[in-house]
Coordinates of C-alpha atoms in Angstrom, one line a residue:
M1 CA -19.4 -5.5 17.2
T2 CA -16.7 -7.4 16.9
N3 CA -13.4 -6.9 15.7
S4 CA -13.5 -8.5 12.2
F5 CA -10.4 -7.6 10.2
I6 CA -10.2 -7.8 6.1
K7 CA -8.0 -7.4 3.8
A8 CA -8.7 -5.2 1.1
S9 CA -7.2 -3.6 -1.8
Y10 CA -7.4 0.4 -2.1
K11 CA -5.7 1.7 -5.8
T12 CA -3.0 -0.1 -5.9
G13 CA -2.0 -1.3 -2.0
V14 CA -3.5 -4.1 0.0
Y15 CA -4.0 -4.2 3.8
V16 CA -5.7 -5.6 6.2
G17 CA -7.9 -3.1 8.9
E18 CA -10.0 -3.6 10.9
K19 CA -13.9 -3.1 9.7
I20 CA -15.9 -0.5 10.9
D21 CA -18.7 -0.7 9.5
E22 CA -20.7 -1.2 6.2
K23 CA -23.0 0.9 3.5
N24 CA -24.4 0.1 0.2
D25 CA -21.2 -1.4 -1.8
K26 CA -18.6 0.0 0.2
I27 CA -17.0 -1.1 3.9
L28 CA -15.7 1.4 6.1
M29 CA -11.7 -0.2 7.3
K30 CA -9.5 1.1 10.0
V31 CA -5.5 -0.1 8.7
T32 CA -3.5 -2.2 10.7
A33 CA -1.2 -3.2 7.5
V34 CA 0.3 -2.6 4.7
L35 CA 0.8 -6.5 2.6
K36 CA 1.4 -4.0 -0.8
H37 CA 3.0 -1.2 -1.2
P38 CA 0.8 1.2 -3.6
M39 CA 2.9 1.2 -7.1
Q40 CA 4.7 5.2 -7.8
G41 CA 3.8 6.8 -10.7
D42 CA 0.2 7.7 -13.0
L43 CA -2.3 5.2 -12.2
H44 CA -4.2 6.4 -15.0
Q45 CA -0.8 5.2 -17.6
P46 CA 0.6 3.0 -15.5
K47 CA 5.0 2.5 -15.6
R48 CA 4.7 5.2 -18.5
V49 CA 8.1 7.8 -16.4
D50 CA 7.1 10.2 -19.6
V51 CA 4.0 12.0 -18.1
P52 CA 3.4 14.9 -16.6
L53 CA 3.6 14.0 -13.4
F54 CA 5.3 10.9 -11.8
H55 CA 3.4 10.7 -8.5
E56 CA 5.2 9.8 -5.6
R57 CA 2.3 7.1 -3.3
K58 CA 2.9 6.7 0.3
A59 CA 1.2 3.6 1.8
L60 CA -2.1 4.6 3.8
A61 CA -1.1 5.6 7.3
E62 CA -1.9 3.3 11.1
H63 CA -5.1 3.8 11.8
E64 CA -6.6 5.7 8.5
K65 CA -9.9 5.2 7.4
V66 CA -11.0 4.1 4.1
W67 CA -14.3 3.6 2.4
V68 CA -13.6 0.0 0.0
P69 CA -15.7 -1.1 -2.3
T70 CA -16.9 -4.8 -0.6
P71 CA -16.1 -7.3 -3.4
N72 CA -12.0 -5.6 -2.7
A73 CA -12.6 -7.2 0.6
K74 CA -11.9 -10.5 2.7
S75 CA -11.7 -11.7 5.8
F76 CA -8.7 -11.9 7.4
E77 CA -7.8 -14.4 9.3
E78 CA -4.0 -15.0 9.9
E79 CA -2.2 -12.9 12.4
I80 CA -1.3 -9.6 11.7
P81 CA 2.2 -7.6 11.6
T82 CA 2.2 -4.5 12.9
Y83 CA 2.1 -1.4 11.2
R84 CA 5.4 -0.6 11.0
E85 CA 6.5 -4.2 10.0
S86 CA 4.3 -4.5 7.2
L87 CA 4.9 -1.4 6.2
V88 CA 9.2 -2.2 5.9
K89 CA 8.1 -5.8 5.1
A90 CA 6.1 -4.2 1.6
L91 CA 8.7 -1.4 0.4
K92 CA 11.8 -3.8 0.5
E93 CA 9.2 -6.9 -1.6
L94 CA 8.6 -3.8 -3.7
E95 CA 12.1 -2.7 -4.2
S96 CA 12.8 -6.3 -4.4
D97 CA 11.1 -6.7 -7.5
L98 CA 11.8 -3.2 -8.9
S99 CA 15.3 -4.0 -8.9
R100 CA 15.2 -7.2 -10.7
R101 CA 14.1 -4.4 -13.7
S102 CA 16.4 -2.5 -15.4
D103 CA 13.8 0.0 -16.9
E104 CA 12.9 3.7 -16.4
Y105 CA 10.4 3.2 -14.5
S106 CA 11.6 0.8 -12.2
N107 CA 14.5 3.1 -12.2
K108 CA 12.4 6.7 -11.1
S109 CA 10.3 4.1 -8.6
L110 CA 13.1 3.6 -6.6
E111 CA 14.2 7.2 -6.7
T112 CA 10.8 7.5 -5.2
L113 CA 10.4 5.4 -2.6
A114 CA 14.5 5.9 -1.5
E115 CA 12.2 8.9 -0.4
L116 CA 8.8 8.1 0.8
K117 CA 11.8 5.6 3.2
R118 CA 12.7 9.0 3.8
D119 CA 9.7 9.9 5.1
Y120 CA 8.5 6.8 6.6
R121 CA 11.6 7.4 9.1
I122 CA 13.1 3.5 7.1
E123 CA 16.8 3.1 7.8
E124 CA 18.2 2.6 4.2
S125 CA 19.9 -0.8 4.1

C-alpha cells in the first residue's frame, strides 16, 4: 500500500493524515498535520458560554489514529507541514479570528486556548 494522504474533518478540527485502512464507510487516518484547530466549548451548544461545562478541545495528536467518515475525507496532494508548524499556525488562525470579536464566547475560548498553548508547550506571542 503506497502512502496516500488525506484531508479530513473530525469534530470541529481539520487534519491531514496518512490513510492506513478503510472499512465500510470509514477511513483510518494517522494524523500528520493540523489544518484547523478544534473550536472550544460545548459541541452541542456551539458558541455558548452558559453551559454546564465549557470543554477544552485539544487538537488530535501527531500520529494519533482516528476513524473518519469517508465523506469527510478528500485526497491531499499539497506539501505537508510538520505537525508542530501546522499546530502553531492553526492556533494562530483561530486566535486571530476570535480576537476580532468581542463576545463572551470568544473571550472564554481565548482563555481556554491560552491554557492549551501551555499544554502544547507553545510560547505566547
